[in-house]
Coordinates of C-alpha atoms in Angstrom, one line a residue:
X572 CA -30.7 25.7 16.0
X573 CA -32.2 26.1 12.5
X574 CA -31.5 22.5 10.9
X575 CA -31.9 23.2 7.7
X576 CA -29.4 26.1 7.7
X577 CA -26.6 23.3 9.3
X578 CA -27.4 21.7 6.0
X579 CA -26.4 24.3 4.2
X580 CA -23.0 24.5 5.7
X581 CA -22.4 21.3 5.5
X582 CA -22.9 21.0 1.5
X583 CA -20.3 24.1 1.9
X584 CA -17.7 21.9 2.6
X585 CA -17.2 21.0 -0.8
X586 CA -16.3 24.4 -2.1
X587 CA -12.6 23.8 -2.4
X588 CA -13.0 20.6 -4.2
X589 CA -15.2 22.7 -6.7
X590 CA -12.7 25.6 -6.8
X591 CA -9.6 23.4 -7.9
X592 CA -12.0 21.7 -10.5
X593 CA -12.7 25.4 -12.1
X594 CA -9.3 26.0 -11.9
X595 CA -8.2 22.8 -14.0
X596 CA -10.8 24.0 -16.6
X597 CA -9.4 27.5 -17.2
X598 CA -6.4 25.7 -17.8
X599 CA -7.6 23.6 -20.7
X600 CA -6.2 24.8 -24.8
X601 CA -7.9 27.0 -26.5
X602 CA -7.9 24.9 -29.4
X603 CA -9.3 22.2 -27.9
X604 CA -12.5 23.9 -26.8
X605 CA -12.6 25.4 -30.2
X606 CA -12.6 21.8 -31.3
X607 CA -15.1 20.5 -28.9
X608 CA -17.6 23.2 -29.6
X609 CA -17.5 22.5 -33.1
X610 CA -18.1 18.4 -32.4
X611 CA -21.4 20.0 -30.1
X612 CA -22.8 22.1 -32.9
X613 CA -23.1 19.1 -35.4
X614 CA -24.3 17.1 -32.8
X615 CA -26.7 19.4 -31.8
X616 CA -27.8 20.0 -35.1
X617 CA -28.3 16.7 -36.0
X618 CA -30.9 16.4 -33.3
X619 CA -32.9 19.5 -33.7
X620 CA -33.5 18.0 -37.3
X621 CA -34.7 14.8 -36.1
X622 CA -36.6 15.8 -32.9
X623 CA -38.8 18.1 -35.5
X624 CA -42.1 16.6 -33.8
X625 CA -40.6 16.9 -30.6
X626 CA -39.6 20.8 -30.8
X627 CA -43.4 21.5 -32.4
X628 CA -44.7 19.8 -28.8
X629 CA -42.4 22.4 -26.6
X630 CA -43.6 25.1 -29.0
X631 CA -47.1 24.3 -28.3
X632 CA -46.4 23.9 -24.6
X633 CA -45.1 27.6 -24.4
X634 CA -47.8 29.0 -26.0
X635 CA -49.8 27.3 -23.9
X636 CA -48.2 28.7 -20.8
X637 CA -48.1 32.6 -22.7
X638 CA -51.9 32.0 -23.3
X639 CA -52.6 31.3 -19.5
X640 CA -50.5 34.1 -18.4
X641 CA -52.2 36.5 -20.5
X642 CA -55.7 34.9 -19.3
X643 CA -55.3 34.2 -15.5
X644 CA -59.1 35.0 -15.2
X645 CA -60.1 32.0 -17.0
X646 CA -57.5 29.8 -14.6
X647 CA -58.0 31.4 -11.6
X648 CA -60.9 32.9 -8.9
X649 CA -60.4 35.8 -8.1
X650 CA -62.1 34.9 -4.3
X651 CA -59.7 32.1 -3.2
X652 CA -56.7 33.3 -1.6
X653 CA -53.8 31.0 -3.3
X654 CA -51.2 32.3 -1.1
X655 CA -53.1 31.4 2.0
X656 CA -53.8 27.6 0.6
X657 CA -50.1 27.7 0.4
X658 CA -49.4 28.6 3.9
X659 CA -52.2 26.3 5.2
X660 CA -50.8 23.2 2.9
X661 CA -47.2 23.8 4.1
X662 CA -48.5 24.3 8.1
X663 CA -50.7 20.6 7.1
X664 CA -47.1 19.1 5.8
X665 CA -45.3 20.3 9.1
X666 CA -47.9 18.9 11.2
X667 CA -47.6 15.7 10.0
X668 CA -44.2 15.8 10.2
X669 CA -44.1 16.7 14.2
X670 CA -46.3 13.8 15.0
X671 CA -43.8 11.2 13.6
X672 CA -41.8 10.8 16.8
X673 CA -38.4 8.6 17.4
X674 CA -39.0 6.3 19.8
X675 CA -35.9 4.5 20.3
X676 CA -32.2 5.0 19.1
X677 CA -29.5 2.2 18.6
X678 CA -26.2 1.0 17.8
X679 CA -26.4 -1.7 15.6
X680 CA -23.3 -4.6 15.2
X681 CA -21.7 -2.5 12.5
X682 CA -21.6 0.7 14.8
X683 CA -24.5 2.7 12.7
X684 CA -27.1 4.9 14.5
X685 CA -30.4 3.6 14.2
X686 CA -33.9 4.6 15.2
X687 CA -37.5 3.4 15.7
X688 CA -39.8 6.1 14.2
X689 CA -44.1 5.9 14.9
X690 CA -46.7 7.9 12.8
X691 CA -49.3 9.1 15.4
X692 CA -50.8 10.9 12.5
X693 CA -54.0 8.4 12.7
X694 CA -53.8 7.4 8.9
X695 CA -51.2 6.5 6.3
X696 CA -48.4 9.4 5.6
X697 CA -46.5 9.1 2.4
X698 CA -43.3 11.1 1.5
X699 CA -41.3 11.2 4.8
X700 CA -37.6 12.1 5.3
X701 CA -35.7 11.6 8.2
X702 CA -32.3 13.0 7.9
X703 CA -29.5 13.2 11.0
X704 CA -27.1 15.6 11.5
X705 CA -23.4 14.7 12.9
X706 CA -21.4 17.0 15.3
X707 CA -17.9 16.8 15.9
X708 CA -16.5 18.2 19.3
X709 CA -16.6 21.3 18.1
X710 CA -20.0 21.1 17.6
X711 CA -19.6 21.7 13.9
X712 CA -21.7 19.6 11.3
X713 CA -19.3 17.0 9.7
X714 CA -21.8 14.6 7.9
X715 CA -25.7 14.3 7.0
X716 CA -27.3 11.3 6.6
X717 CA -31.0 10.0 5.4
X718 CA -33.4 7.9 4.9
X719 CA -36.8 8.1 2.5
X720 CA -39.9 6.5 3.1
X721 CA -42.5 6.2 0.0
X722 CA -45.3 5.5 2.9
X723 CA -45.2 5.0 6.5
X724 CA -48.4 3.4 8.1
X725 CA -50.2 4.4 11.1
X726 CA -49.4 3.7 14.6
X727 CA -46.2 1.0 13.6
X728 CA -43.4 1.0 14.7
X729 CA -40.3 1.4 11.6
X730 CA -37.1 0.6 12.5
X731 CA -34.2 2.8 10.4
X732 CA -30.6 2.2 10.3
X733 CA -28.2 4.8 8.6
X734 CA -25.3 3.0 6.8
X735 CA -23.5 5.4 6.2
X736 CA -22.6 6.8 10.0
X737 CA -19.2 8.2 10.6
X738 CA -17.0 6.4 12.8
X739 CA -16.5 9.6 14.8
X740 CA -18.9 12.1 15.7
X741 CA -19.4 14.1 19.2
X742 CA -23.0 14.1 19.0
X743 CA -25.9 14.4 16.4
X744 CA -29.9 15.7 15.9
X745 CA -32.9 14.6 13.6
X746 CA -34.9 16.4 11.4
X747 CA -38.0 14.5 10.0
X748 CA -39.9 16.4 7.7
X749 CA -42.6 15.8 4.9
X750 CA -41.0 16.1 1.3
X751 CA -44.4 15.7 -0.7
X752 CA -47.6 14.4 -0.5
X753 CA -48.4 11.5 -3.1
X754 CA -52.0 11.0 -3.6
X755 CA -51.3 8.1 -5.9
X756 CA -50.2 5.5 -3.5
X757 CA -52.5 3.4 -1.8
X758 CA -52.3 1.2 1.1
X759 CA -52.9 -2.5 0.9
X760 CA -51.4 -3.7 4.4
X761 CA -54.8 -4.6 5.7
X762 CA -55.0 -7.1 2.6
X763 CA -52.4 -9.2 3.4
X764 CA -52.0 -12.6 5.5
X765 CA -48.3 -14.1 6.1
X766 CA -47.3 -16.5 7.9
X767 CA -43.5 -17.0 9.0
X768 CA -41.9 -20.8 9.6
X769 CA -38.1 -21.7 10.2
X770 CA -37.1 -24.0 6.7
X771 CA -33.9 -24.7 9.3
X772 CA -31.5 -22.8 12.2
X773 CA -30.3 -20.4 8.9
X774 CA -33.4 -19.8 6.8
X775 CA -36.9 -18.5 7.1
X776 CA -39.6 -18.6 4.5
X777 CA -42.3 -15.7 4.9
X778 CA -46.0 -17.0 3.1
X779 CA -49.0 -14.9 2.1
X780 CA -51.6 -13.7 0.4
X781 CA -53.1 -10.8 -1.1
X782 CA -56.6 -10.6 -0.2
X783 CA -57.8 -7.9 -2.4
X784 CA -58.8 -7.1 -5.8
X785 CA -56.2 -5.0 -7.3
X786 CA -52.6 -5.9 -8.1
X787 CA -50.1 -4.5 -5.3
X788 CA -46.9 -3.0 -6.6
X789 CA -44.4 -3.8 -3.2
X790 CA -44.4 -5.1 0.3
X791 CA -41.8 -4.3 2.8
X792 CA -41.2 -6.5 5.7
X793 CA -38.5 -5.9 8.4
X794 CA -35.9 -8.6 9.8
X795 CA -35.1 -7.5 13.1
X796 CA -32.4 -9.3 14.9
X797 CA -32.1 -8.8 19.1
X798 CA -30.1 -10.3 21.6
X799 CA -30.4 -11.5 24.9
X800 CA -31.3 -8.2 26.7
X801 CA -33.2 -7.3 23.5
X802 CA -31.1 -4.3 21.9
X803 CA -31.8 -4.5 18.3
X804 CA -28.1 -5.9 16.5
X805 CA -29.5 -5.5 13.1
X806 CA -32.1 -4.6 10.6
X807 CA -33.4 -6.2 7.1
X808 CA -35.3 -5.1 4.4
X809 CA -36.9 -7.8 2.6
X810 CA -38.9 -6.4 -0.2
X811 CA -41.4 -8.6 -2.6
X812 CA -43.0 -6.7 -6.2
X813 CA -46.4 -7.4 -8.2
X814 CA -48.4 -9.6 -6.0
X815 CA -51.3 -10.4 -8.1
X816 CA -54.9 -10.3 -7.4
X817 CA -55.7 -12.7 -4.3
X818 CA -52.8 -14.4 -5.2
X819 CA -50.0 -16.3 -3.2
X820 CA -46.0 -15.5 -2.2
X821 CA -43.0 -16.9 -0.8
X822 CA -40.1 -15.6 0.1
X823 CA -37.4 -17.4 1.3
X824 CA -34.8 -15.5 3.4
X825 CA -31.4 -16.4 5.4
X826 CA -30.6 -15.7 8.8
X827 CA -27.5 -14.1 8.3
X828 CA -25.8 -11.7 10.8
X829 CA -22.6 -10.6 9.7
X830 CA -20.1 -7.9 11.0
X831 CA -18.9 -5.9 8.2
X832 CA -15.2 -5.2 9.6
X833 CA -14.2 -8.9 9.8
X834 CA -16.9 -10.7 8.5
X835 CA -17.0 -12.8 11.2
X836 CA -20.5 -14.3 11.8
X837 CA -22.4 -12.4 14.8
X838 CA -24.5 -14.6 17.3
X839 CA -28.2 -13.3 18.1
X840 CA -30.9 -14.7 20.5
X841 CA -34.0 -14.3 18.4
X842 CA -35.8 -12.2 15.2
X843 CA -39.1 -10.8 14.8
X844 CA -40.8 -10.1 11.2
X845 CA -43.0 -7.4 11.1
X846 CA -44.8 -6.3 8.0
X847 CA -43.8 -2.6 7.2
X848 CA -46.3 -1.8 4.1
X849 CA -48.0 -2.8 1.3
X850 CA -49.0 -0.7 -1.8
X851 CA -49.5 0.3 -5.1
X852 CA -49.8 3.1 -7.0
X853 CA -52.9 4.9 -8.3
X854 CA -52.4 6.5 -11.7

């Protein structure tokens, strides 16, 4: 079954909603759009004259992009097969893609799907998205749900939970594909140290230090909660921005495990905290 296609359908399903909205707005006065069109035109004319410098720059740009057009020869070699760098960047993207595998699924204490995803790609993959598909039982699509991920390091495991799972389904798939590939980001997980102590029974505080010589933009760790037959209850991202050159943190966090329905606090028999990633971006 072609996944993407199912995704399709389901943004479909919003078609009447959109076909009572065009029907309110051939009901609105005549006069009134008259009116509102008129209010546009003065606006609109009032920034054309004060984005003057900004119009020259778009008028440059197309000429630009008329001059390249009419010169291709001076942009491009006439013995490199562009369509074929295509096909071979797109079969690279996919590739990477298959060899991030699910390697556990969950319920977690608030009744959402979860998964533990690995990248056997032997090095650090950046724009992934995992995206799961719900089936009702008859087997048609009801909701999609996803998750980005800026960068996902080698061999780890990351643990995902989708918030946003229906409360009925019959059934549902994964697709994981490769949105993009940023060669900006940069990987600084080797550079940092931490070191995790219990402050008391309701609050951690994680320490460390970044080793390196540049400034890293985030770190993600991961709060995992089990119980006493270790299935995973719950998952928390703790996040942590601008760690300065070879310079110290601290992040204090509560051990808080909360169902959502009732609020009522949720028992668990231990945590772990893994560091997810570490980066910044190359510009």
């Amino acid at each position: 079954m072609n996944s993407r296609k199912i995704i399709d359908e389901i943004n479909s399903l919003d078609e009447d909603s959109d076909s009572a909205i065009k029907s309110a707005r051939r009901g609105i006065n005549v006069g009134t759009i008259i009116f509102i069109a008129g209010i546009f035109i003065l606006i609109f004319g009032a920034y054309m004259y004060s984005t003057k410098d900004r119009r020259s720059a778009q008028e440059a740009l197309t000429e630009f992009g008329e001059y390249i057009s009419e010169n291709k020869q001076q942009f491009y070699k006439e013995d490199i097969d562009y369509e074929e760098l295509n096909e071979n960047e797109e079969k690279r993207l996919e590739e990477e893609a298959n060899n991030i595998i699910i390697k556990k699924e969950f319920i977690d204490i608030n009744r959402n799907l979860g998964i533990v995803i690995n990248n056997q790609n032997g090095e650090t993959t950046s724009g992934i998205l995992i995206q799961v598909i719900f089936y009702n039982s008859e087997n048609k699509p009801i909701k999609i749900a996803e998750n980005s991920i800026n960068i996902l390091e080698s061999n780890i495991d990351y643990y995902i939970t989708f918030t946003n799972t229906p409360e009925e389904y019959e059934r549902y798939e994964f697709l994981i594909s490769k949105e993009y590939e940023d060669l900006s980001i940069k990987s600084f997980k080797n550079s940092i140290t931490y070191d995790v102590k219990e402050e008391n029974e309701d609050e951690i505080i994680i320490t460390g230090k970044n080793s390196s010589s540049e400034i890293i933009d985030e770190i993600e760790f991961l709060l995992i909660y089990f119980d006493e037959n270790d299935n995973i209850l719950a998952v928390d991202n703790i996040y942590e921005y601008d760690i300065g050159k070879r310079k110290k943190f601290e992040i204090e966090e509560y051990l808080e495990l909360y169902d959502d329905e009732y609020f009522e606090k949720v028992p668990y028999s231990r945590y772990e905290v893994v560091l997810a990633s570490a980066y910044s971006y190359d510009y």
